[in-house]
Amino acid sequence: MIRILLAEDQHLVRGALSALLGLERDLTIVAEAADGAAAVAAARTHRPDVALLDIEMPVLTGIEATEQLRVAVPETRVLILTTFGRPGYLRRAMDAGARGFVVKDSPPNELAAAIRRVAAGDVVLDPALAVASLGAGPSPLTERERDVLAAGAGGASVAQIADRLALSGGTVRNYLSSAIGKTGARNRTEAARIARDNGWL
């Protein structure tokens, strides 16, 4: 029996996934979570074989949770499940330690097969996304540039970003300018949108 932790912040989606996977004789859901931090805590308690994580969750994203699980529960293999088939997400998820990456519109039998393969130690990638990821190349943004763009989402001022990240205003402006240049954007709002669209944030 393959023991699964299911982390998805949308209750209806989580319920549907739990019901579908529950129909498989060799799969069992041992824990569910609605955010990334709760997923890490549940994994520490239940030690599942596979953690099926949504990529877009509150508190910790699926990628951030994957990084923590790699340290806290290294025997648990992570399979990322997402609506967002963005090449940058795939690269970041694999760098964080995920063993697989599938999109939510995959047929249920393919999701079950992916879980079995990840539990067996294989790496499972959506083929179209893998090709797109190879073509897209790595993110041009540094970790700090990503942090500054993310902190500025929603229209935060330079002073607010600086306060949030414990940086000087001048340093924030430099990071924003660099990120705008690297993304080919006209302003920081467009730079953030381009970064999100490519899965770099």
N, CA and C atoms as an extended XYZ file, in Angstrom:
603
Properties=species:S:1:pos:R:3:atomname:S:1:resname:S:1:resid:I:1 pbc="F F F"
N         0.838       -1.199        0.000 N   MET     1
C         0.000        0.000        0.000 CA  MET     1
C         0.878        1.257        0.000 C   MET     1
N         0.610        2.158       -0.930 N   ILE     2
C         1.367        3.411       -1.012 CA  ILE     2
C         0.628        4.475       -0.201 C   ILE     2
N         1.318        5.036        0.774 N   ARG     3
C         0.723        6.007        1.689 CA  ARG     3
C         0.967        7.413        1.159 C   ARG     3
N        -0.115        8.199        1.048 N   ILE     4
C        -0.049        9.499        0.373 CA  ILE     4
C        -0.476       10.633        1.294 C   ILE     4
N         0.281       11.720        1.238 N   LEU     5
C        -0.128       13.000        1.827 CA  LEU     5
C        -0.637       13.861        0.682 C   LEU     5
N        -1.831       14.387        0.820 N   LEU     6
C        -2.445       15.218       -0.220 CA  LEU     6
C        -2.545       16.653        0.278 C   LEU     6
N        -1.868       17.568       -0.386 N   ALA     7
C        -1.896       18.988        0.005 CA  ALA     7
C        -2.433       19.825       -1.148 C   ALA     7
N        -3.565       20.446       -0.921 N   GLU     8
C        -4.257       21.260       -1.933 CA  GLU     8
C        -5.123       22.267       -1.187 C   GLU     8
N        -4.999       23.564       -1.510 N   ASP     9
C        -5.718       24.569       -0.730 CA  ASP     9
C        -7.184       24.720       -1.121 C   ASP     9
N        -7.582       24.227       -2.279 N   GLN    10
C        -8.990       24.301       -2.682 CA  GLN    10
C        -9.716       23.052       -2.199 C   GLN    10
N       -10.665       23.255       -1.287 N   HIS    11
C       -11.317       22.121       -0.614 CA  HIS    11
C       -12.012       21.180       -1.594 C   HIS    11
N       -12.705       21.725       -2.585 N   LEU    12
C       -13.412       20.877       -3.538 CA  LEU    12
C       -12.438       20.036       -4.359 C   LEU    12
N       -11.361       20.648       -4.795 N   VAL    13
C       -10.355       19.917       -5.576 CA  VAL    13
C        -9.709       18.840       -4.716 C   VAL    13
N        -9.375       19.190       -3.474 N   ARG    14
C        -8.753       18.214       -2.577 CA  ARG    14
C        -9.695       17.037       -2.322 C   ARG    14
N       -10.978       17.345       -2.116 N   GLY    15
C       -11.949       16.288       -1.894 CA  GLY    15
C       -12.098       15.376       -3.102 C   GLY    15
N       -12.108       15.975       -4.292 N   ALA    16
C       -12.243       15.184       -5.519 CA  ALA    16
C       -11.017       14.293       -5.718 C   ALA    16
N        -9.823       14.855       -5.495 N   LEU    17
C        -8.607       14.060       -5.643 CA  LEU    17
C        -8.567       12.914       -4.640 C   LEU    17
N        -8.960       13.212       -3.406 N   SER    18
C        -8.974       12.184       -2.364 CA  SER    18
C        -9.931       11.046       -2.738 C   SER    18
N       -11.113       11.420       -3.256 N   ALA    19
C       -12.092       10.402       -3.644 CA  ALA    19
C       -11.577        9.564       -4.811 C   ALA    19
N       -10.971       10.212       -5.808 N   LEU    20
C       -10.461        9.485       -6.970 CA  LEU    20
C        -9.330        8.526       -6.590 C   LEU    20
N        -8.397        9.026       -5.798 N   LEU    21
C        -7.268        8.180       -5.408 CA  LEU    21
C        -7.712        7.063       -4.467 C   LEU    21
N        -8.770        7.328       -3.696 N   GLY    22
C        -9.303        6.308       -2.801 CA  GLY    22
C        -9.887        5.107       -3.518 C   GLY    22
N       -10.169        5.243       -4.798 N   LEU    23
C       -10.693        4.130       -5.593 CA  LEU    23
C        -9.599        3.151       -6.005 C   LEU    23
N        -8.356        3.572       -5.867 N   GLU    24
C        -7.231        2.706       -6.246 CA  GLU    24
C        -6.886        1.781       -5.081 C   GLU    24
N        -6.802        0.503       -5.355 N   ARG    25
C        -6.620       -0.483       -4.285 CA  ARG    25
C        -5.280       -0.382       -3.562 C   ARG    25
N        -4.277        0.113       -4.270 N   ASP    26
C        -2.937        0.146       -3.677 CA  ASP    26
C        -2.537        1.527       -3.161 C   ASP    26
N        -3.469        2.489       -3.191 N   LEU    27
C        -3.181        3.838       -2.718 CA  LEU    27
C        -4.068        4.186       -1.536 C   LEU    27
N        -3.516        4.849       -0.530 N   THR    28
C        -4.323        5.306        0.600 CA  THR    28
C        -3.871        6.701        1.037 C   THR    28
N        -4.825        7.576        1.276 N   ILE    29
C        -4.526        8.927        1.768 CA  ILE    29
C        -4.387        8.858        3.284 C   ILE    29
N        -3.210        9.171        3.807 N   VAL    30
C        -2.991        9.110        5.252 CA  VAL    30
C        -3.113       10.475        5.909 C   VAL    30
N        -3.044       11.551        5.097 N   ALA    31
C        -3.170       12.907        5.651 CA  ALA    31
C        -3.509       13.872        4.530 C   ALA    31
N        -4.205       14.959        4.916 N   GLU    32
C        -4.526       16.018        3.975 CA  GLU    32
C        -4.134       17.354        4.595 C   GLU    32
N        -3.803       18.315        3.739 N   ALA    33
C        -3.412       19.639        4.219 CA  ALA    33
C        -3.901       20.696        3.244 C   ALA    33
N        -4.160       21.890        3.778 N   ALA    34
C        -4.675       22.988        2.949 CA  ALA    34
C        -3.614       24.056        2.676 C   ALA    34
N        -2.401       23.896        3.230 N   ASP    35
C        -1.322       24.840        2.932 CA  ASP    35
C         0.014       24.126        3.075 C   ASP    35
N         1.059       24.760        2.579 N   GLY    36
C         2.361       24.120        2.555 CA  GLY    36
C         2.951       23.831        3.921 C   GLY    36
N         2.752       24.734        4.873 N   ALA    37
C         3.291       24.509        6.215 CA  ALA    37
C         2.593       23.331        6.887 C   ALA    37
N         1.276       23.247        6.708 N   ALA    38
C         0.526       22.117        7.276 CA  ALA    38
C         0.952       20.808        6.626 C   ALA    38
N         1.306       20.861        5.349 N   ALA    39
C         1.770       19.660        4.643 CA  ALA    39
C         3.080       19.161        5.245 C   ALA    39
N         3.997       20.083        5.523 N   VAL    40
C         5.277       19.692        6.121 CA  VAL    40
C         5.043       19.080        7.501 C   VAL    40
N         4.185       19.707        8.295 N   ALA    41
C         3.881       19.180        9.629 CA  ALA    41
C         3.244       17.797        9.547 C   ALA    41
N         2.310       17.623        8.618 N   ALA    42
C         1.638       16.329        8.455 CA  ALA    42
C         2.620       15.255        8.002 C   ALA    42
N         3.546       15.636        7.127 N   ALA    43
C         4.544       14.662        6.660 CA  ALA    43
C         5.444       14.211        7.803 C   ALA    43
N         5.797       15.139        8.686 N   ARG    44
C         6.624       14.770        9.836 CA  ARG    44
C         5.897       13.751       10.725 C   ARG    44
N         4.587       13.920       10.854 N   THR    45
C         3.792       13.037       11.712 CA  THR    45
C         3.517       11.691       11.058 C   THR    45
N         3.106       11.711        9.794 N   HIS    46
C         2.609       10.494        9.133 CA  HIS    46
C         3.650        9.769        8.276 C   HIS    46
N         4.756       10.426        7.945 N   ARG    47
C         5.826        9.824        7.145 CA  ARG    47
C         5.286        9.111        5.906 C   ARG    47
N         4.591        9.829        5.027 N   PRO    48
C         4.011        9.192        3.841 CA  PRO    48
C         5.082        8.766        2.838 C   PRO    48
N         4.702        7.859        1.953 N   ASP    49
C         5.616        7.445        0.883 CA  ASP    49
C         5.722        8.550       -0.173 C   ASP    49
N         4.561        9.157       -0.482 N   VAL    50
C         4.502       10.201       -1.506 CA  VAL    50
C         3.712       11.392       -0.974 C   VAL    50
N         4.245       12.591       -1.179 N   ALA    51
C         3.518       13.822       -0.870 CA  ALA    51
C         3.070       14.417       -2.201 C   ALA    51
N         1.777       14.513       -2.394 N   LEU    52
C         1.207       15.100       -3.609 CA  LEU    52
C         0.873       16.549       -3.271 C   LEU    52
N         1.649       17.484       -3.799 N   LEU    53
C         1.550       18.883       -3.398 CA  LEU    53
C         1.107       19.772       -4.552 C   LEU    53
N         0.108       20.610       -4.281 N   ASP    54
C        -0.249       21.670       -5.218 CA  ASP    54
C         0.883       22.692       -5.188 C   ASP    54
N         1.131       23.337       -6.308 N   ILE    55
C         2.249       24.286       -6.348 CA  ILE    55
C         1.875       25.644       -5.757 C   ILE    55
N         0.606       26.051       -5.924 N   GLU    56
C         0.152       27.366       -5.442 CA  GLU    56
C        -0.659       27.178       -4.166 C   GLU    56
N         0.003       27.308       -3.006 N   MET    57
C        -0.675       27.173       -1.711 CA  MET    57
C        -0.269       28.328       -0.807 C   MET    57
N        -1.115       28.660        0.166 N   PRO    58
C        -0.746       29.705        1.127 CA  PRO    58
C         0.315       29.226        2.113 C   PRO    58
N         0.863       30.160        2.850 N   VAL    59
C         1.890       29.982        3.888 CA  VAL    59
C         3.218       29.534        3.255 C   VAL    59
N         3.245       28.326        2.696 N   LEU    60
C         4.395       27.860        1.919 CA  LEU    60
C         3.867       27.344        0.584 C   LEU    60
N         4.532       27.694       -0.499 N   THR    61
C         4.144       27.128       -1.796 CA  THR    61
C         4.544       25.653       -1.831 C   THR    61
N         4.095       24.959       -2.849 N   GLY    62
C         4.495       23.571       -3.007 CA  GLY    62
C         5.999       23.417       -3.159 C   GLY    62
N         6.620       24.384       -3.832 N   ILE    63
C         8.078       24.331       -4.018 CA  ILE    63
C         8.800       24.568       -2.692 C   ILE    63
N         8.337       25.540       -1.925 N   GLU    64
C         8.946       25.799       -0.613 CA  GLU    64
C         8.749       24.613        0.323 C   GLU    64
N         7.560       24.005        0.286 N   ALA    65
C         7.302       22.824        1.116 CA  ALA    65
C         8.200       21.664        0.697 C   ALA    65
N         8.422       21.525       -0.609 N   THR    66
C         9.303       20.467       -1.110 CA  THR    66
C        10.707       20.621       -0.544 C   THR    66
N        11.214       21.851       -0.527 N   GLU    67
C        12.555       22.105        0.018 CA  GLU    67
C        12.629       21.683        1.480 C   GLU    67
N        11.583       21.990        2.250 N   GLN    68
C        11.585       21.631        3.668 CA  GLN    68
C        11.438       20.126        3.867 C   GLN    68
N        10.608       19.486        3.026 N   LEU    69
C        10.409       18.038        3.146 CA  LEU    69
C        11.686       17.275        2.827 C   LEU    69
N        12.477       17.788        1.905 N   ARG    70
C        13.730       17.118        1.539 CA  ARG    70
C        14.643       16.984        2.756 C   ARG    70
N        14.570       17.962        3.655 N   VAL    71
C        15.391       17.939        4.872 CA  VAL    71
C        14.680       17.214        6.005 C   VAL    71
N        13.387       17.528        6.219 N   ALA    72
C        12.652       17.016        7.378 CA  ALA    72
C        12.229       15.561        7.229 C   ALA    72
N        11.825       15.175        6.015 N   VAL    73
C        11.328       13.806        5.788 CA  VAL    73
C        11.908       13.308        4.461 C   VAL    73
N        13.207       13.055        4.409 N   PRO    74
C        13.854       12.736        3.131 CA  PRO    74
C        13.329       11.476        2.451 C   PRO    74
N        12.728       10.576        3.222 N   GLU    75
C        12.208        9.353        2.611 CA  GLU    75
C        10.888        9.574        1.851 C   GLU    75
N        10.235       10.711        2.091 N   THR    76
C         8.997       11.035        1.384 CA  THR    76
C         9.338       11.636        0.021 C   THR    76
N         8.784       11.044       -1.024 N   ARG    77
C         9.023       11.550       -2.375 CA  ARG    77
C         7.902       12.514       -2.752 C   ARG    77
N         8.257       13.620       -3.365 N   VAL    78
C         7.288       14.669       -3.679 CA  VAL    78
C         6.883       14.622       -5.152 C   VAL    78
N         5.571       14.671       -5.368 N   LEU    79
C         5.008       14.801       -6.710 CA  LEU    79
C         4.221       16.102       -6.732 C   LEU    79
N         4.617       17.029       -7.590 N   ILE    80
C         3.958       18.326       -7.693 CA  ILE    80
C         2.790       18.217       -8.670 C   ILE    80
N         1.647       18.733       -8.248 N   LEU    81
C         0.441       18.739       -9.073 CA  LEU    81
C         0.014       20.193       -9.241 C   LEU    81
N        -0.197       20.614      -10.476 N   THR    82
C        -0.496       22.028      -10.678 CA  THR    82
C        -1.393       22.288      -11.871 C   THR    82
N        -2.126       23.380      -11.789 N   THR    83
C        -2.879       23.889      -12.930 CA  THR    83
C        -1.947       24.643      -13.859 C   THR    83
N        -0.855       25.160      -13.289 N   PHE    84
C         0.026       26.067      -14.004 CA  PHE    84
C         1.167       25.307      -14.663 C   PHE    84
N         1.026       25.000      -15.942 N   GLY    85
C         2.056       24.287      -16.677 CA  GLY    85
C         3.123       25.235      -17.171 C   GLY    85
N         3.885       25.810      -16.270 N   ARG    86
C         4.900       26.802      -16.630 CA  ARG    86
C         6.288       26.193      -16.525 C   ARG    86
N         7.095       26.343      -17.573 N   PRO    87
C         8.422       25.726      -17.569 CA  PRO    87
C         9.277       26.077      -16.348 C   PRO    87
N         9.228       27.339      -15.923 N   GLY    88
C        10.028       27.754      -14.775 CA  GLY    88
C         9.644       27.025      -13.505 C   GLY    88
N         8.348       26.721      -13.346 N   TYR    89
C         7.893       25.971      -12.180 CA  TYR    89
C         8.527       24.584      -12.156 C   TYR    89
N         8.555       23.939      -13.315 N   LEU    90
C         9.123       22.595      -13.388 CA  LEU    90
C        10.581       22.608      -12.950 C   LEU    90
N        11.350       23.520      -13.489 N   ARG    91
C        12.776       23.585      -13.143 CA  ARG    91
C        12.958       23.868      -11.648 C   ARG    91
N        12.199       24.813      -11.109 N   ARG    92
C        12.333       25.140       -9.683 CA  ARG    92
C        11.902       23.975       -8.798 C   ARG    92
N        10.832       23.274       -9.188 N   ALA    93
C        10.357       22.131       -8.406 CA  ALA    93
C        11.396       21.018       -8.367 C   ALA    93
N        12.007       20.738       -9.513 N   MET    94
C        13.012       19.679       -9.557 CA  MET    94
C        14.261       20.084       -8.775 C   MET    94
N        14.636       21.358       -8.869 N   ASP    95
C        15.777       21.847       -8.098 CA  ASP    95
C        15.519       21.737       -6.595 C   ASP    95
N        14.239       21.880       -6.201 N   ALA    96
C        13.871       21.811       -4.782 CA  ALA    96
C        13.853       20.376       -4.265 C   ALA    96
N        13.843       19.404       -5.188 N   GLY    97
C        13.864       18.002       -4.755 CA  GLY    97
C        12.643       17.200       -5.137 C   GLY    97
N        11.724       17.773       -5.916 N   ALA    98
C        10.545       17.018       -6.351 CA  ALA    98
C        10.973       15.875       -7.260 C   ALA    98
N        10.209       14.788       -7.217 N   ARG    99
C        10.493       13.620       -8.053 CA  ARG    99
C         9.556       13.530       -9.245 C   ARG    99
N         8.579       14.445       -9.276 N   GLY   100
C         7.654       14.418      -10.399 CA  GLY   100
C         6.859       15.703      -10.480 C   GLY   100
N         6.300       15.937      -11.650 N   PHE   101
C         5.554       17.175      -11.895 CA  PHE   101
C         4.488       16.858      -12.932 C   PHE   101
N         3.220       16.927      -12.528 N   VAL   102
C         2.119       16.645      -13.451 CA  VAL   102
C         1.080       17.763      -13.364 C   VAL   102
N         0.362       17.985      -14.454 N   VAL   103
C        -0.666       19.022      -14.470 CA  VAL   103
C        -2.010       18.429      -14.074 C   VAL   103
N        -2.878       19.278      -13.519 N   LYS   104
C        -4.140       18.805      -12.939 CA  LYS   104
C        -5.121       18.247      -13.961 C   LYS   104
N        -4.961       18.615      -15.225 N   ASP   105
C        -5.909       18.087      -16.202 CA  ASP   105
C        -5.488       16.720      -16.744 C   ASP   105
N        -4.484       16.103      -16.101 N   SER   106
C        -4.110       14.739      -16.464 CA  SER   106
C        -5.253       13.792      -16.103 C   SER   106
N        -5.500       12.753      -16.894 N   PRO   107
C        -6.528       11.763      -16.558 CA  PRO   107
C        -6.212       11.097      -15.207 C   PRO   107
N        -7.250       10.712      -14.431 N   PRO   108
C        -7.021       10.113      -13.112 CA  PRO   108
C        -6.099        8.894      -13.137 C   PRO   108
N        -6.227        8.064      -14.170 N   ASN   109
C        -5.366        6.874      -14.224 CA  ASN   109
C        -3.892        7.252      -14.405 C   ASN   109
N        -3.633        8.369      -15.108 N   GLU   110
C        -2.258        8.824      -15.277 CA  GLU   110
C        -1.688        9.379      -13.970 C   GLU   110
N        -2.534       10.053      -13.184 N   LEU   111
C        -2.087       10.562      -11.888 CA  LEU   111
C        -1.741        9.396      -10.965 C   LEU   111
N        -2.613        8.385      -10.924 N   ALA   112
C        -2.347        7.212      -10.085 CA  ALA   112
C        -1.063        6.524      -10.523 C   ALA   112
N        -0.868        6.410      -11.843 N   ALA   113
C         0.352        5.780      -12.357 CA  ALA   113
C         1.585        6.596      -11.986 C   ALA   113
N         1.461        7.932      -12.028 N   ALA   114
C         2.581        8.805      -11.659 CA  ALA   114
C         2.946        8.620      -10.189 C   ALA   114
N         1.942        8.505       -9.339 N   ILE   115
C         2.200        8.287       -7.908 CA  ILE   115
C         2.944        6.974       -7.702 C   ILE   115
N         2.500        5.923       -8.389 N   ARG   116
C         3.160        4.619       -8.259 CA  ARG   116
C         4.611        4.688       -8.721 C   ARG   116
N         4.848        5.378       -9.818 N   ARG   117
C         6.206        5.470      -10.353 CA  ARG   117
C         7.121        6.274       -9.425 C   ARG   117
N         6.594        7.384       -8.884 N   VAL   118
C         7.387        8.189       -7.949 CA  VAL   118
C         7.683        7.385       -6.690 C   VAL   118
N         6.692        6.643       -6.194 N   ALA   119
C         6.894        5.802       -5.003 CA  ALA   119
C         7.960        4.742       -5.253 C   ALA   119
N         8.059        4.294       -6.502 N   ALA   120
C         9.046        3.272       -6.858 CA  ALA   120
C        10.436        3.856       -7.101 C   ALA   120
N        10.539        5.179       -7.056 N   GLY   121
C        11.842        5.819       -7.220 CA  GLY   121
C        12.091        6.449       -8.569 C   GLY   121
N        11.090        6.377       -9.452 N   ASP   122
C        11.245        6.985      -10.774 CA  ASP   122
C        11.015        8.489      -10.712 C   ASP   122
N        11.464        9.180      -11.748 N   VAL   123
C        11.164       10.600      -11.933 CA  VAL   123
C        10.082       10.686      -13.004 C   VAL   123
N         9.016       11.444      -12.712 N   VAL   124
C         7.879       11.530      -13.631 CA  VAL   124
C         7.645       12.992      -14.009 C   VAL   124
N         7.714       13.277      -15.303 N   LEU   125
C         7.505       14.637      -15.776 CA  LEU   125
C         6.469       14.643      -16.888 C   LEU   125
N         5.623       15.675      -16.902 N   ASP   126
C         4.709       15.878      -18.015 CA  ASP   126
C         5.578       16.115      -19.257 C   ASP   126
N         5.440       15.293      -20.300 N   PRO   127
C         6.356       15.381      -21.452 CA  PRO   127
C         6.372       16.750      -22.130 C   PRO   127
N         5.192       17.328      -22.368 N   ALA   128
C         5.139       18.621      -23.051 CA  ALA   128
C         5.818       19.705      -22.215 C   ALA   128
N         5.613       19.639      -20.904 N   LEU   129
C         6.211       20.631      -20.019 CA  LEU   129
C         7.726       20.458      -19.936 C   LEU   129
N         8.189       19.210      -19.966 N   ALA   130
C         9.623       18.949      -19.932 CA  ALA   130
C        10.310       19.543      -21.166 C   ALA   130
N         9.690       19.376      -22.325 N   VAL   131
C        10.250       19.936      -23.559 CA  VAL   131
C        10.271       21.465      -23.487 C   VAL   131
N         9.167       22.047      -23.011 N   ALA   132
C         9.091       23.509      -22.894 CA  ALA   132
C        10.132       24.033      -21.915 C   ALA   132
N        10.358       23.296      -20.831 N   SER   133
C        11.327       23.716      -19.823 CA  SER   133
C        12.738       23.720      -20.396 C   SER   133
N        13.061       22.704      -21.178 N   LEU   134
C        14.383       22.645      -21.790 CA  LEU   134
C        14.586       23.805      -22.756 C   LEU   134
N        13.524       24.153      -23.484 N   GLY   135
C        13.610       25.251      -24.436 CA  GLY   135
C        13.684       26.608      -23.778 C   GLY   135
N        13.040       26.735      -22.625 N   ALA   136
C        12.976       28.031      -21.953 CA  ALA   136
C        14.274       28.396      -21.249 C   ALA   136
N        15.018       27.398      -20.827 N   GLY   137
C        16.257       27.669      -20.104 CA  GLY   137
C        15.975       28.079      -18.664 C   GLY   137
N        17.019       28.314      -17.888 N   PRO   138
C        16.852       28.678      -16.483 CA  PRO   138
C        16.347       30.112      -16.315 C   PRO   138
N        15.853       30.397      -15.126 N   SER   139
C        15.406       31.749      -14.818 CA  SER   139
C        16.603       32.705      -14.859 C   SER   139
N        16.432       33.867      -15.473 N   PRO   140
C        17.531       34.836      -15.498 CA  PRO   140
C        17.645       35.606      -14.183 C   PRO   140
N        16.651       35.466      -13.316 N   LEU   141
C        16.610       36.257      -12.088 CA  LEU   141
C        17.381       35.586      -10.964 C   LEU   141
N        18.053       36.393      -10.159 N   THR   142
C        18.681       35.871       -8.956 CA  THR   142
C        17.601       35.664       -7.899 C   THR   142
N        17.962       34.948       -6.850 N   GLU   143
C        17.004       34.708       -5.764 CA  GLU   143
C        16.549       36.037       -5.142 C   GLU   143
N        17.464       36.962       -4.979 N   ARG   144
C        17.117       38.249       -4.360 CA  ARG   144
C        16.213       39.070       -5.274 C   ARG   144
N        16.458       39.015       -6.580 N   GLU   145
C        15.587       39.722       -7.528 CA  GLU   145
C        14.173       39.151       -7.483 C   GLU   145
N        14.070       37.830       -7.370 N   ARG   146
C        12.744       37.193       -7.234 CA  ARG   146
C        12.069       37.645       -5.949 C   ARG   146
N        12.836       37.682       -4.861 N   ASP   147
C        12.280       38.109       -3.571 CA  ASP   147
C        11.710       39.519       -3.659 C   ASP   147
N        12.463       40.422       -4.290 N   VAL   148
C        12.038       41.821       -4.384 CA  VAL   148
C        10.797       41.954       -5.270 C   VAL   148
N        10.768       41.253       -6.393 N   LEU   149
C         9.578       41.298       -7.258 CA  LEU   149
C         8.358       40.741       -6.532 C   LEU   149
N         8.550       39.631       -5.831 N   ALA   150
C         7.427       39.018       -5.104 CA  ALA   150
C         6.933       39.931       -3.993 C   ALA   150
N         7.865       40.553       -3.279 N   ALA   151
C         7.482       41.446       -2.181 CA  ALA   151
C         6.756       42.679       -2.692 C   ALA   151
N         7.026       43.049       -3.937 N   GLY   152
C         6.384       44.227       -4.514 CA  GLY   152
C         5.037       43.936       -5.154 C   GLY   152
N         4.654       42.670       -5.181 N   ALA   153
C         3.362       42.321       -5.774 CA  ALA   153
C         2.239       43.017       -5.011 C   ALA   153
N         1.259       43.473       -5.729 N   GLY   154
C         0.149       44.174       -5.087 CA  GLY   154
C         0.405       45.659       -4.926 C   GLY   154
N         1.524       46.144       -5.479 N   GLY   155
C         1.761       47.579       -5.480 CA  GLY   155
C         2.498       48.130       -4.274 C   GLY   155
N         3.215       47.279       -3.537 N   ALA   156
C         3.973       47.775       -2.386 CA  ALA   156
C         5.005       48.796       -2.847 C   ALA   156
N         5.229       49.804       -2.033 N   SER   157
C         6.212       50.835       -2.364 CA  SER   157
C         7.622       50.303       -2.145 C   SER   157
N         8.605       51.031       -2.659 N   VAL   158
C        10.005       50.653       -2.455 CA  VAL   158
C        10.316       50.604       -0.962 C   VAL   158
N         9.815       51.579       -0.215 N   ALA   159
C        10.051       51.605        1.233 CA  ALA   159
C         9.443       50.387        1.918 C   ALA   159
N         8.241       49.998        1.484 N   GLN   160
C         7.590       48.825        2.081 CA  GLN   160
C         8.348       47.543        1.751 C   GLN   160
N         8.824       47.432        0.509 N   ILE   161
C         9.611       46.264        0.120 CA  ILE   161
C        10.901       46.218        0.936 C   ILE   161
N        11.550       47.370        1.057 N   ALA   162
C        12.803       47.453        1.815 CA  ALA   162
C        12.589       47.023        3.258 C   ALA   162
N        11.503       47.495        3.858 N   ASP   163
C        11.195       47.139        5.245 CA  ASP   163
C        10.923       45.649        5.382 C   ASP   163
N        10.157       45.103        4.431 N   ARG   164
C         9.773       43.691        4.474 CA  ARG   164
C        10.986       42.774        4.342 C   ARG   164
N        11.971       43.182        3.522 N   LEU   165
C        13.124       42.321        3.251 CA  LEU   165
C        14.388       42.754        3.985 C   LEU   165
N        14.261       43.773        4.827 N   ALA   166
C        15.400       44.291        5.592 CA  ALA   166
C        16.538       44.726        4.670 C   ALA   166
N        16.168       45.491        3.650 N   LEU   167
C        17.135       46.036        2.702 CA  LEU   167
C        17.021       47.558        2.687 C   LEU   167
N        17.991       48.222        2.109 N   SER   168
C        17.881       49.667        1.943 CA  SER   168
C        17.037       49.962        0.704 C   SER   168
N        16.493       51.157        0.647 N   GLY   169
C        15.702       51.549       -0.512 CA  GLY   169
C        16.514       51.510       -1.796 C   GLY   169
N        17.761       51.944       -1.713 N   GLY   170
C        18.628       51.939       -2.884 CA  GLY   170
C        18.890       50.531       -3.405 C   GLY   170
N        19.070       49.605       -2.482 N   THR   171
C        19.302       48.208       -2.872 CA  THR   171
C        18.067       47.633       -3.555 C   THR   171
N        16.897       47.956       -3.011 N   VAL   172
C        15.651       47.485       -3.624 CA  VAL   172
C        15.526       48.039       -5.039 C   VAL   172
N        15.797       49.319       -5.207 N   ARG   173
C        15.716       49.933       -6.547 CA  ARG   173
C        16.677       49.244       -7.522 C   ARG   173
N        17.880       48.924       -7.039 N   ASN   174
C        18.858       48.245       -7.900 CA  ASN   174
C        18.359       46.873       -8.334 C   ASN   174
N        17.798       46.118       -7.386 N   TYR   175
C        17.274       44.788       -7.718 CA  TYR   175
C        16.104       44.897       -8.691 C   TYR   175
N        15.223       45.869       -8.458 N   LEU   176
C        14.081       46.054       -9.353 CA  LEU   176
C        14.546       46.430      -10.752 C   LEU   176
N        15.509       47.331      -10.828 N   SER   177
C        16.038       47.757      -12.118 CA  SER   177
C        16.657       46.581      -12.862 C   SER   177
N        17.395       45.764      -12.141 N   SER   178
C        18.036       44.601      -12.741 CA  SER   178
C        16.990       43.602      -13.247 C   SER   178
N        15.956       43.367      -12.442 N   ALA   179
C        14.897       42.427      -12.825 CA  ALA   179
C        14.129       42.931      -14.044 C   ALA   179
N        13.870       44.228      -14.092 N   ILE   180
C        13.176       44.828      -15.242 CA  ILE   180
C        14.019       44.631      -16.508 C   ILE   180
N        15.310       44.870      -16.395 N   GLY   181
C        16.196       44.703      -17.547 CA  GLY   181
C        16.262       43.258      -18.024 C   GLY   181
N        16.378       42.320      -17.084 N   LYS   182
C        16.513       40.907      -17.448 CA  LYS   182
C        15.240       40.341      -18.079 C   LYS   182
N        14.078       40.848      -17.666 N   THR   183
C        12.812       40.337      -18.210 CA  THR   183
C        12.386       41.094      -19.463 C   THR   183
N        13.084       42.194      -19.777 N   GLY   184
C        12.711       42.996      -20.937 CA  GLY   184
C        11.421       43.765      -20.720 C   GLY   184
N        11.099       44.023      -19.458 N   ALA   185
C         9.846       44.702      -19.114 CA  ALA   185
C        10.020       46.220      -19.141 C   ALA   185
N         8.878       46.921      -19.132 N   ARG   186
C         8.904       48.386      -19.107 CA  ARG   186
C         8.885       48.922      -17.681 C   ARG   186
N         8.374       48.114      -16.747 N   ASN   187
C         8.288       48.548      -15.348 CA  ASN   187
C         8.247       47.313      -14.452 C   ASN   187
N         8.232       47.524      -13.152 N   ARG   188
C         8.305       46.386      -12.239 CA  ARG   188
C         7.037       45.550      -12.234 C   ARG   188
N         5.879       46.181      -12.493 N   THR   189
C         4.631       45.416      -12.563 CA  THR   189
C         4.679       44.428      -13.722 C   THR   189
N         5.164       44.914      -14.859 N   GLU   190
C         5.278       44.035      -16.023 CA  GLU   190
C         6.350       42.976      -15.800 C   GLU   190
N         7.427       43.348      -15.126 N   ALA   191
C         8.486       42.378      -14.823 CA  ALA   191
C         7.946       41.243      -13.943 C   ALA   191
N         7.139       41.605      -12.942 N   ALA   192
C         6.550       40.593      -12.064 CA  ALA   192
C         5.607       39.685      -12.844 C   ALA   192
N         4.818       40.273      -13.762 N   ARG   193
C         3.890       39.473      -14.565 CA  ARG   193
C         4.646       38.502      -15.458 C   ARG   193
N         5.704       38.979      -16.100 N   ILE   194
C         6.510       38.121      -16.967 CA  ILE   194
C         7.140       36.989      -16.148 C   ILE   194
N         7.649       37.328      -14.979 N   ALA   195
C         8.268       36.315      -14.115 CA  ALA   195
C         7.254       35.274      -13.674 C   ALA   195
N         6.042       35.723      -13.311 N   ARG   196
C         4.997       34.764      -12.909 CA  ARG   196
C         4.581       33.873      -14.075 C   ARG   196
N         4.405       34.477      -15.246 N   ASP   197
C         3.987       33.720      -16.430 CA  ASP   197
C         4.990       32.639      -16.804 C   ASP   197
N         6.249       32.886      -16.503 N   ASN   198
C         7.288       31.915      -16.826 CA  ASN   198
C         7.589       30.957      -15.679 C   ASN   198
N         6.904       31.159      -14.545 N   GLY   199
C         7.146       30.297      -13.399 CA  GLY   199
C         8.412       30.601      -12.647 C   GLY   199
N         8.935       31.825      -12.810 N   TRP   200
C        10.149       32.205      -12.100 CA  TRP   200
C         9.865       32.717      -10.703 C   TRP   200
N         8.618       33.080      -10.413 N   LEU   201
C         8.237       33.540       -9.069 CA  LEU   201
C         7.420       32.491       -8.359 C   LEU   201
